Coordinates of C-alpha atoms in Angstrom, one line a residue:
M233 CA 76.4 76.1 78.8
S234 CA 78.2 77.9 76.1
E235 CA 75.8 76.6 73.4
F236 CA 72.8 77.8 75.2
F237 CA 74.2 81.3 75.8
S238 CA 75.2 81.6 72.1
E239 CA 71.9 80.3 70.6
R240 CA 69.7 82.2 73.1
L241 CA 71.1 85.2 74.2
G242 CA 73.7 86.2 71.5
A243 CA 76.8 85.5 73.7
T244 CA 79.1 84.9 70.8
G245 CA 82.5 86.3 69.5
I246 CA 83.5 89.4 71.6
N247 CA 80.6 88.8 73.8
K248 CA 81.2 85.1 74.6
H249 CA 82.3 85.8 78.1
Y250 CA 79.8 88.2 79.1
L251 CA 77.3 85.9 80.9
L252 CA 77.6 83.1 83.3
G253 CA 80.0 80.1 83.0
H254 CA 83.4 81.7 82.2
D255 CA 86.5 80.9 84.3
A256 CA 85.9 77.1 84.7
A257 CA 88.1 75.6 87.3
A258 CA 88.4 72.6 89.8
A259 CA 90.0 72.4 93.3
L260 CA 90.6 69.6 95.8
L261 CA 90.6 69.7 99.7
V262 CA 91.9 66.8 101.5
D263 CA 91.3 66.8 105.3
G264 CA 90.8 70.7 104.9
R265 CA 94.1 71.2 103.2
L266 CA 94.0 72.7 99.7
V267 CA 96.1 70.0 97.5
A268 CA 95.3 71.0 94.1
A269 CA 93.5 73.8 92.1
V270 CA 93.8 74.7 88.3
E271 CA 91.8 76.7 85.7
E272 CA 90.5 74.7 82.8
E273 CA 91.8 77.2 80.3
R274 CA 95.5 76.1 81.4
L275 CA 94.8 72.6 80.1
N276 CA 92.4 73.1 77.3
R277 CA 94.2 76.2 76.0
E278 CA 90.8 78.1 75.5
K279 CA 91.3 81.6 77.3
K280 CA 88.3 82.0 79.7
T281 CA 86.8 78.8 78.7
T282 CA 83.2 78.2 79.2
D283 CA 83.5 74.5 78.9
F284 CA 83.1 71.9 81.6
P285 CA 86.3 71.5 83.7
T286 CA 86.8 67.9 82.6
H287 CA 90.7 68.2 82.3
A288 CA 90.8 70.3 85.7
I289 CA 88.8 67.6 87.5
D290 CA 90.9 64.8 86.2
W291 CA 94.1 66.5 87.0
C292 CA 93.0 67.4 90.6
L293 CA 92.0 63.7 91.3
K294 CA 95.2 62.6 89.9
E295 CA 97.3 65.0 91.9
G296 CA 95.5 64.0 95.1
G297 CA 95.9 60.0 94.2
I298 CA 92.3 59.5 94.4
T299 CA 89.2 58.6 92.4
F300 CA 85.7 59.9 92.5
D301 CA 84.8 57.0 94.9
D302 CA 87.2 58.5 97.4
V303 CA 85.5 62.0 97.5
D304 CA 83.4 62.6 100.6
V305 CA 81.7 65.9 99.3
F306 CA 81.2 67.4 95.7
A307 CA 80.9 71.1 96.0
F308 CA 79.4 73.4 93.2
P309 CA 79.9 77.2 93.4
W310 CA 76.2 77.9 92.4
N311 CA 72.9 77.2 94.0
W312 CA 70.1 77.9 91.5
T313 CA 66.9 76.6 93.3
P314 CA 63.4 76.9 92.0
Q315 CA 62.7 79.9 94.5
V316 CA 65.7 81.8 92.6
L317 CA 64.0 81.0 89.3
D318 CA 60.7 82.3 90.8
E319 CA 62.2 85.4 92.0
I320 CA 64.1 86.2 88.8
R321 CA 60.8 85.8 86.7
D322 CA 59.1 88.1 89.2
G323 CA 61.7 90.7 88.4
I324 CA 61.3 90.4 84.9
R325 CA 57.4 90.6 85.2
T326 CA 57.8 93.9 87.1
S327 CA 60.5 95.3 84.8
P328 CA 59.7 98.2 82.2
L329 CA 60.5 95.8 79.2
P330 CA 58.0 95.6 76.5
Q331 CA 55.6 92.5 77.1
D332 CA 57.0 90.5 74.2
A333 CA 60.5 91.0 75.5
K334 CA 59.2 89.9 79.0
T335 CA 57.7 86.8 77.5
R336 CA 60.9 85.8 75.6
L337 CA 63.2 86.4 78.5
M338 CA 61.1 84.6 81.0
A339 CA 61.0 81.6 78.7
D340 CA 64.9 81.7 78.2
M341 CA 65.4 81.9 81.9
G342 CA 63.1 78.9 82.4
D343 CA 65.0 77.0 79.8
L344 CA 68.4 78.0 81.2
F345 CA 67.2 76.8 84.6
E346 CA 65.9 73.4 83.3
Q347 CA 68.8 72.8 80.9
V348 CA 71.8 74.4 82.4
V349 CA 71.8 75.5 85.9
S350 CA 69.3 73.7 88.0
H351 CA 70.8 71.1 90.6
E352 CA 69.4 68.3 88.3
A353 CA 70.9 69.8 85.1
M354 CA 74.3 70.3 86.8
L355 CA 74.4 66.8 88.1
A356 CA 73.5 65.4 84.7
D357 CA 75.9 67.4 83.0
F358 CA 78.7 66.2 85.5
E359 CA 77.7 62.6 85.0
A360 CA 77.6 63.0 81.2
R361 CA 81.3 64.6 81.2
T362 CA 82.9 62.5 83.9
G363 CA 80.9 59.2 83.9
H364 CA 80.3 59.6 87.6
R365 CA 77.0 60.4 89.3
P366 CA 77.6 61.7 92.9
H367 CA 75.3 60.3 95.6
P368 CA 72.9 63.2 96.7
A369 CA 74.0 63.1 100.3
K370 CA 77.6 64.0 99.0
V371 CA 76.3 67.1 97.1
R372 CA 76.4 70.6 98.3
F373 CA 75.4 73.5 96.1
V374 CA 76.8 76.7 97.6
P375 CA 75.6 80.1 96.6
H376 CA 78.0 81.9 94.4
H377 CA 78.8 84.9 96.6
L378 CA 79.2 82.8 99.7
A379 CA 81.8 80.8 97.8
H380 CA 83.5 83.9 96.9
A381 CA 83.5 85.1 100.6
T382 CA 84.8 81.5 101.8
T383 CA 87.6 81.6 99.1
G384 CA 88.9 84.8 100.8
Y385 CA 88.5 83.6 104.2
Y386 CA 90.1 80.1 103.7
L387 CA 93.0 81.8 101.8
A388 CA 93.5 84.3 104.6
G389 CA 93.9 81.7 107.1
L390 CA 90.5 81.1 108.6
K391 CA 90.5 84.4 110.7
D392 CA 87.3 86.3 111.6
C393 CA 86.6 88.9 109.0
A394 CA 84.2 91.3 107.3
F395 CA 83.7 91.0 103.7
L396 CA 82.6 92.6 100.6
V397 CA 81.7 90.4 97.4
S398 CA 81.0 92.3 94.3
D399 CA 81.0 90.9 90.8
G400 CA 78.9 90.8 87.7
R401 CA 75.9 88.7 88.8
A402 CA 75.5 85.4 90.6
E403 CA 72.0 83.6 90.9
R404 CA 70.2 87.0 91.5
F405 CA 72.6 89.4 93.0
S406 CA 75.7 91.3 92.3
S407 CA 77.1 92.5 95.6
L408 CA 76.6 91.8 99.3
T409 CA 78.5 92.4 102.6
G410 CA 78.7 90.3 105.9
E411 CA 80.8 88.7 108.4
I412 CA 82.6 85.3 108.9
R413 CA 82.9 84.1 112.5
D414 CA 84.3 80.7 113.4
G415 CA 83.6 79.7 109.9
R416 CA 80.0 80.7 109.9
I417 CA 78.9 83.3 107.4
T418 CA 76.3 86.2 108.3
V419 CA 75.0 88.2 105.4
F420 CA 73.8 91.6 106.0
E421 CA 70.6 91.4 104.1
D422 CA 70.1 95.0 103.8
S423 CA 73.4 95.3 101.8
V424 CA 72.2 93.0 98.9
I425 CA 72.5 94.5 95.7
G426 CA 70.7 93.0 92.6
A427 CA 71.9 92.1 89.2
Q428 CA 70.2 95.1 87.4
H429 CA 72.5 97.3 89.5
S430 CA 75.7 95.5 89.2
M431 CA 78.8 97.4 88.9
G432 CA 80.7 94.5 87.6
T433 CA 78.2 94.3 84.7
L434 CA 78.2 97.9 84.0
F435 CA 82.0 97.8 83.7
S436 CA 81.4 94.8 81.4
S437 CA 79.2 97.0 79.2
L438 CA 81.6 99.8 79.2
T439 CA 84.3 97.3 78.3
R440 CA 82.3 96.3 75.4
F441 CA 81.4 99.8 74.4
L442 CA 85.2 100.8 74.4
G443 CA 86.0 98.0 71.9
F444 CA 87.3 95.3 74.2
V445 CA 86.1 91.8 75.3
P446 CA 83.6 92.1 78.3
N447 CA 84.4 90.0 81.4
N448 CA 87.9 89.6 80.0
D449 CA 89.5 93.0 79.4
E450 CA 88.3 95.2 82.3
Y451 CA 91.8 95.5 83.3
K452 CA 92.4 97.4 80.0
V453 CA 89.7 100.0 81.0
M454 CA 91.5 100.1 84.5
G455 CA 94.9 100.8 82.8
L456 CA 93.3 103.5 80.6
A457 CA 91.9 105.4 83.5
G458 CA 95.5 106.5 84.4
Y459 CA 95.8 108.4 81.1
A460 CA 93.1 110.9 82.0
V461 CA 91.5 112.8 85.2
P462 CA 87.7 112.2 85.8
P463 CA 85.7 114.8 84.0
T464 CA 84.0 117.4 86.3
P465 CA 81.0 117.2 86.6
N466 CA 81.3 113.3 86.2
P467 CA 78.1 112.1 84.5
F468 CA 78.4 108.7 86.1
L469 CA 78.2 110.5 89.5
D470 CA 75.7 113.1 88.9
N471 CA 73.3 111.3 86.6
L472 CA 73.6 107.4 87.0
L473 CA 74.8 106.4 90.4
T474 CA 72.5 106.9 93.6
L475 CA 73.8 106.0 97.2
H476 CA 71.4 104.8 99.6
D477 CA 71.5 105.2 103.4
D478 CA 71.6 101.6 104.0
G479 CA 75.2 101.3 102.2
R480 CA 73.6 100.1 98.9
Y481 CA 73.6 101.9 95.5
S482 CA 71.6 101.8 92.5
F483 CA 71.5 103.2 88.9
S484 CA 69.0 105.6 87.5
K485 CA 68.8 103.3 84.6
P486 CA 68.6 99.6 85.7
L487 CA 70.9 97.3 83.5
Q488 CA 69.2 95.0 81.0
T489 CA 71.4 92.0 82.1
D490 CA 70.8 90.1 78.9
D491 CA 71.6 92.9 76.9
L492 CA 75.2 94.1 76.7
R493 CA 74.3 97.1 74.7
S494 CA 71.5 98.3 77.0
H495 CA 73.5 101.6 78.0
D496 CA 75.4 102.2 74.9
A497 CA 73.1 105.1 74.0
L498 CA 73.4 106.5 77.6
F499 CA 77.3 106.4 77.4
E500 CA 77.2 108.4 74.3
E501 CA 74.7 110.8 75.8
Y502 CA 77.3 111.4 78.5
F503 CA 80.5 111.4 76.4
G504 CA 79.4 111.9 72.8
P505 CA 79.6 109.4 70.0
F506 CA 82.3 106.7 70.4
E507 CA 85.8 107.5 69.3
D508 CA 88.6 105.1 69.0
T509 CA 91.1 107.7 70.4
L510 CA 93.0 107.3 73.7
A511 CA 91.6 110.9 74.7
Y512 CA 88.0 109.5 74.3
T513 CA 88.6 106.0 75.9
S514 CA 90.7 107.3 78.6
R515 CA 88.2 110.1 79.6
V516 CA 85.3 107.2 79.8
A517 CA 87.7 105.0 81.7
A518 CA 88.6 107.7 84.3
A519 CA 84.9 108.7 84.9
A520 CA 84.0 105.0 85.5
Q521 CA 86.8 104.4 87.7
Q522 CA 85.7 107.3 89.8
M523 CA 82.3 105.8 90.0
L524 CA 83.5 102.5 91.1
N525 CA 85.7 104.0 93.8
V526 CA 82.6 106.1 95.3
A527 CA 80.4 103.2 95.1
T528 CA 82.6 100.6 97.0
A529 CA 83.7 103.2 99.4
H530 CA 80.1 103.8 100.1
Q531 CA 79.7 100.1 100.8
I532 CA 82.6 99.8 103.1
G533 CA 81.6 102.8 105.1
H534 CA 78.2 101.3 105.9
L535 CA 80.0 97.8 106.6
E536 CA 82.2 99.6 109.2
R537 CA 79.2 100.6 111.2
K538 CA 77.7 97.2 110.9
T539 CA 80.7 95.0 112.3
D540 CA 83.3 95.3 115.1
L541 CA 85.7 93.2 113.2
D542 CA 88.9 94.6 112.1
R543 CA 89.9 92.5 109.1
L544 CA 88.3 93.1 105.7
L545 CA 88.1 90.7 102.7
F546 CA 87.3 92.0 99.3
E547 CA 86.2 89.4 96.9
G548 CA 84.7 88.9 93.4
G549 CA 85.7 90.3 90.0
V550 CA 85.2 93.8 91.0
A551 CA 88.1 93.2 93.6
L552 CA 90.7 92.7 90.9
N553 CA 90.2 96.5 90.0
C554 CA 93.5 97.1 92.1
L555 CA 93.4 100.8 91.2
N556 CA 90.4 100.9 93.7
N557 CA 91.8 98.6 96.4
T558 CA 94.5 101.0 97.9
P559 CA 92.4 104.0 98.5
L560 CA 89.4 101.8 99.6
F561 CA 91.7 100.4 102.3
E562 CA 93.4 103.6 103.2
G563 CA 89.9 105.4 103.7
S564 CA 88.6 102.8 105.9
R565 CA 89.0 102.1 109.6
F566 CA 90.0 98.3 108.9
E567 CA 93.4 97.3 110.1
D568 CA 93.9 95.0 107.3
M569 CA 92.3 94.4 103.9
Q570 CA 93.0 91.4 101.6
V571 CA 92.1 90.5 98.0
S572 CA 93.1 86.9 97.3
F573 CA 94.7 85.3 94.4
G574 CA 91.3 83.5 93.9
A575 CA 89.1 86.7 93.9
S576 CA 87.7 86.0 90.5
D577 CA 85.5 83.2 89.4
T578 CA 88.6 81.1 88.9
G579 CA 88.8 80.8 92.8
I580 CA 85.2 79.8 93.8
T581 CA 85.8 76.3 93.4
I582 CA 88.2 76.6 96.3
G583 CA 85.6 78.6 98.2
A584 CA 82.8 76.1 97.5
A585 CA 85.0 73.2 98.7
A586 CA 86.1 75.0 102.0
H587 CA 82.3 75.9 102.5
A588 CA 81.4 72.6 102.4
W589 CA 84.0 71.3 104.4
L590 CA 83.6 74.0 107.2
G591 CA 79.9 73.0 107.2
D592 CA 80.4 69.5 107.4
P593 CA 79.5 68.2 110.9
G594 CA 82.3 65.6 110.4
T595 CA 84.9 68.2 110.5
G596 CA 86.7 68.4 113.9
S597 CA 88.2 71.5 115.4
T598 CA 91.7 69.7 115.1
D599 CA 91.2 69.6 111.4
I600 CA 90.4 73.4 111.1
V601 CA 93.3 74.4 113.3
A602 CA 95.8 72.2 111.2
A603 CA 94.4 73.7 108.0
A604 CA 94.6 77.4 109.3
A605 CA 98.3 76.7 110.4
A606 CA 99.2 75.5 106.9
P607 CA 100.3 78.3 104.6
V608 CA 98.2 78.5 101.5
T609 CA 100.2 79.3 98.2
P610 CA 98.9 80.3 94.7
Y611 CA 101.1 77.6 93.2
L612 CA 98.6 75.0 93.2
G613 CA 98.5 73.7 89.5
P614 CA 100.7 71.0 87.5
D615 CA 104.3 70.9 87.8
Y616 CA 106.8 69.1 85.5
D617 CA 110.0 67.2 86.5
E618 CA 113.4 67.6 84.5
A619 CA 112.5 64.4 82.5
E620 CA 109.2 65.9 81.2
I621 CA 110.9 69.2 80.4
E622 CA 113.6 67.4 78.6
E623 CA 111.1 65.3 76.5
A624 CA 109.6 68.7 75.5
L625 CA 113.0 70.0 74.4
A626 CA 113.6 66.9 72.2
G627 CA 110.4 67.8 70.5
F628 CA 112.2 71.0 69.4
A629 CA 115.5 69.6 68.3
G630 CA 117.2 71.6 65.9
R631 CA 115.1 74.6 66.7
V632 CA 116.5 75.4 70.3
V633 CA 119.7 74.9 72.1
F634 CA 119.9 74.7 75.9
S635 CA 122.1 74.1 78.8
R636 CA 121.1 72.3 82.0
L637 CA 122.1 74.4 85.3
D638 CA 121.5 73.9 89.1
D639 CA 119.5 76.5 90.9
D640 CA 122.5 78.8 91.8
Q641 CA 123.5 78.9 88.0
V642 CA 120.0 79.7 87.1
V643 CA 120.0 82.6 89.5
E644 CA 123.6 83.9 88.4
Q645 CA 123.0 83.5 84.7
A646 CA 119.5 84.9 84.5
A647 CA 120.5 87.8 86.5
E648 CA 123.5 88.6 84.3
L649 CA 121.4 88.4 81.2
L650 CA 118.8 90.8 82.7
T651 CA 121.4 93.6 83.0
Q652 CA 121.0 93.8 79.4
K653 CA 118.1 94.9 77.2
V654 CA 116.6 91.3 77.1
V655 CA 113.2 89.5 77.7
I656 CA 113.2 86.2 79.6
G657 CA 110.3 83.8 79.6
Y658 CA 110.5 82.3 83.1
F659 CA 108.9 78.8 84.0
E660 CA 109.4 77.0 87.3
G661 CA 107.4 74.7 89.8
R662 CA 103.7 74.4 89.9
V663 CA 101.2 76.8 87.9
E664 CA 99.9 79.8 89.9
H665 CA 96.2 79.9 90.4
G666 CA 94.2 82.9 89.2
P667 CA 94.4 85.5 86.7
R668 CA 97.8 86.9 87.5
A669 CA 101.3 85.4 86.7
L670 CA 102.9 85.3 90.0
G671 CA 106.4 84.2 89.0
H672 CA 106.1 80.6 87.9
R673 CA 104.7 81.2 84.6
S674 CA 106.1 84.8 83.9
I675 CA 107.9 87.1 81.4
I676 CA 110.5 89.1 83.1
A677 CA 112.8 92.1 82.1
N678 CA 114.8 94.9 83.3
P679 CA 112.5 98.0 84.0
G680 CA 115.5 100.2 83.9
F681 CA 115.1 100.8 80.3
D682 CA 112.8 103.5 79.1
D683 CA 111.6 101.4 76.1
M684 CA 111.1 98.2 77.8
K685 CA 107.4 98.5 78.2
D686 CA 107.0 99.1 74.4
I687 CA 109.4 96.2 73.4
I688 CA 107.3 93.8 75.4
N689 CA 103.9 95.2 74.5
T690 CA 104.8 95.2 70.7
R691 CA 107.4 92.6 70.0
V692 CA 106.4 89.8 72.7
K693 CA 103.0 90.1 74.1
H694 CA 101.4 91.9 70.6
R695 CA 98.9 93.9 72.6
E696 CA 98.0 97.5 73.2
P697 CA 100.9 100.1 73.6
F698 CA 99.1 101.7 76.7
R699 CA 99.3 98.5 78.9
P700 CA 101.3 98.9 81.9
F701 CA 103.4 96.1 83.7
A702 CA 103.9 95.0 87.1
P703 CA 107.1 95.1 89.2
L704 CA 108.4 92.4 91.3
V705 CA 109.9 93.7 94.5
L706 CA 111.4 92.2 97.6
E707 CA 108.9 92.7 100.4
E708 CA 111.4 94.2 102.7
Q709 CA 112.3 96.9 100.2
A710 CA 108.9 97.8 98.9
P711 CA 108.1 100.7 101.2
K712 CA 111.2 102.4 100.4
I713 CA 110.5 102.4 96.7
F714 CA 106.4 102.7 96.8
E715 CA 104.2 104.7 99.1
M716 CA 102.4 101.8 100.4
G717 CA 100.5 103.6 103.3
R718 CA 99.4 101.0 105.6
K719 CA 100.1 98.1 103.6
T720 CA 103.3 96.0 104.2
S721 CA 102.9 93.5 101.4
S722 CA 101.0 92.9 98.2
P723 CA 102.1 89.4 97.1
Y724 CA 99.1 88.9 94.5
M725 CA 99.2 92.0 92.5
T726 CA 96.0 93.2 94.0
F727 CA 97.0 96.8 95.2
V728 CA 98.4 99.6 93.3
F729 CA 100.9 102.0 95.0
P730 CA 102.4 105.5 93.8
V731 CA 106.0 105.1 93.0
R732 CA 108.4 107.3 95.2
D733 CA 109.8 110.4 93.2
E734 CA 113.4 109.3 93.7
Y735 CA 112.6 105.7 92.0
K736 CA 110.6 106.8 88.9
D737 CA 113.6 107.2 87.0
R738 CA 115.3 104.0 88.0
I739 CA 112.3 101.8 87.1
P740 CA 110.6 103.6 84.2
G741 CA 109.5 100.3 82.6
A742 CA 107.5 99.4 85.5
V743 CA 105.7 102.8 86.2
H744 CA 102.4 103.6 84.8
V745 CA 101.7 107.0 83.1
D746 CA 100.0 108.1 86.3
G747 CA 103.0 107.3 88.5
T748 CA 101.9 104.1 90.1
S749 CA 102.6 100.5 90.0
R750 CA 100.8 97.2 90.7
I751 CA 103.3 95.5 92.5
Q752 CA 104.0 91.9 93.7
T753 CA 106.2 91.5 96.8
L754 CA 108.5 88.4 97.0
T755 CA 109.7 86.8 100.0
H756 CA 112.1 83.8 100.2
E757 CA 109.5 81.6 102.0
G758 CA 107.0 82.2 99.0
T759 CA 109.2 82.0 95.9
P760 CA 112.7 81.3 96.9
R761 CA 114.5 81.1 93.6
L762 CA 112.9 84.1 92.0
T763 CA 113.4 86.0 95.1
A764 CA 117.2 85.0 95.0
L765 CA 117.2 86.0 91.4
L766 CA 115.8 89.5 92.1
R767 CA 118.2 90.0 95.0
R768 CA 121.2 89.2 92.7
F769 CA 119.8 91.4 89.8
T770 CA 119.8 94.1 92.3
E771 CA 123.2 93.7 93.4
L772 CA 124.5 93.7 89.9
T773 CA 122.3 96.9 88.8
G774 CA 121.1 98.8 91.7
T775 CA 117.8 98.5 90.2
P776 CA 115.4 97.1 93.0
C777 CA 112.6 95.6 90.7
L778 CA 112.0 93.4 87.7
I779 CA 109.2 93.7 85.2
N780 CA 106.7 90.6 85.6
T781 CA 103.9 90.1 83.1
S782 CA 102.2 86.8 82.2
F783 CA 103.9 84.2 80.0
N784 CA 101.6 84.3 77.0
V785 CA 100.5 86.5 74.2
A786 CA 97.3 88.4 73.8
G787 CA 94.3 86.1 73.3
E788 CA 95.9 83.1 75.0
P789 CA 96.0 81.4 78.4
I790 CA 99.2 81.6 80.4
V791 CA 101.4 78.7 79.5
C792 CA 101.1 75.6 81.5
T793 CA 103.3 72.8 80.0
P794 CA 106.8 72.8 79.0
T795 CA 105.6 72.6 75.3
D796 CA 103.3 75.5 75.9
A797 CA 106.3 77.6 77.0
L798 CA 108.5 76.6 74.0
N799 CA 105.7 77.3 71.7
C800 CA 105.2 80.7 73.2
F801 CA 109.1 81.4 73.1
M802 CA 109.3 80.3 69.7
G803 CA 106.4 82.5 68.4
T804 CA 107.6 85.8 70.0
E805 CA 110.7 87.7 70.3
I806 CA 111.3 86.5 73.9
D807 CA 115.2 86.3 74.0
Y808 CA 115.9 83.7 76.5
L809 CA 113.8 81.0 78.1
V810 CA 114.4 79.6 81.7
L811 CA 112.6 76.2 81.6
G812 CA 112.9 74.7 85.1
N813 CA 116.7 74.3 85.4
H814 CA 117.3 74.5 81.6
L815 CA 118.3 77.9 79.9
V816 CA 117.2 77.8 76.4
T817 CA 118.0 79.9 73.2
R818 CA 117.1 79.6 69.6
S819 CA 119.5 77.7 67.2
D820 CA 121.3 79.9 64.9
D821 CA 118.9 78.6 62.0
Y822 CA 115.9 80.2 63.9

């Protein structure tokens, strides 16, 4: 896939993640229970890889103790049919593109279908990469946005819900709404928005315009938005975005989805020639953020009138814009809103598998009830026992020193260390699924120091100084520290809340410039040792939060193996490494 996009559509370098195929992953359900899921990037070490998830599939099978012959259903989170291709070509024919561009694009789409995304092409690729050809009766192709919706539904406990899915593009669409009742999806057809009016793709174009990597760095644009207020008037609202009575929106200038730069001239018309300054980039980001907030609130307002359900799921890459999620929920009538840890394309393999399982006539109601009762954790990837950790440590002999501790000692010693101005790499248990580090492959630090954000950004993460950090907070203490409104928890860093005034000076390292924080709430049931560590740290310092950021450096995936963790530790200015039950420091010679 990556070769086709690079040769035909120029998706190389900074643009390599712009089109389809990023965030390769695999997941395994056994009797309706999610037993394994991992992104390919964690294993092949290529961030946002477009490669076939060979390693992820192999690991899931191994984790489940099965072979391909034991698999009842193979589910793919795409459904490119000949009808989809015909509809895409019809859209190209009626577009305002010059005729030669239409001809070229129609040929490219035909070749994309035949060589990459058709059912036959996907099965042939699967066979070439795995050596196994699934029997046709065992194969399900799940439309991309339905896979997104089912991911949220499954991870939220299979409860009836309304949903909004919004991302860059799928087979033809970028966004839609609907309901899920008793495992059956109803799409509200009048809510469907085509790819040429994609909010996700527009944000990708903006991300590229501002000098970042599209389909990768949109969270940087979100962070920049906090440094400015939206301009008045906002040209995105006044000149580009049109809201329709049926809950949809459109752009006055439709996107050319094969051309990442199709709107650059428009951006410069609105904001002037590009300037690589915080003042310029934050003003554009704030204007774009306001546009996204208005557009999604419009969609939710219409969805409220279409459904009598009181739960809302928001899935797809746009749902990772957590700056939007809190006001979106607070401005709605829904009693609860959830954004799962699998909201981006990393999670759609879970949704595809769940969709196939729910639609399998062999699935009994007992299986569904049992699966719904089982808690779903984001910690679904590989883990490593003490013997594997010590084997990795042996490979760094002479460069590190370490001591082996029990869990209580890890909690006590790490909490004591964190009372100082130090940075700790924290590695335990199974790898978390999704784009956020949720405490199993994290870097943690004391947010009570004013300069801690700068220390981590420059000396450890090697990234832009404007980037904020998320605080870990005990779930029962979160409403005391943050203005959470109707939310009571945020376990996956998918909501942003204002920090209460009396705590801003107590956790300055975890407060963004606009006075907010993207929090992760902890419970003993979800993360017992990390929760105990935070509780002990609070007892020692009176500071009720810890900084949590992903255990990696800019441009690399989050660490997976003990060796990955040791390499990252040795290549940065991280002070200590908690590696399972080992406390690791550098030897005096390093």
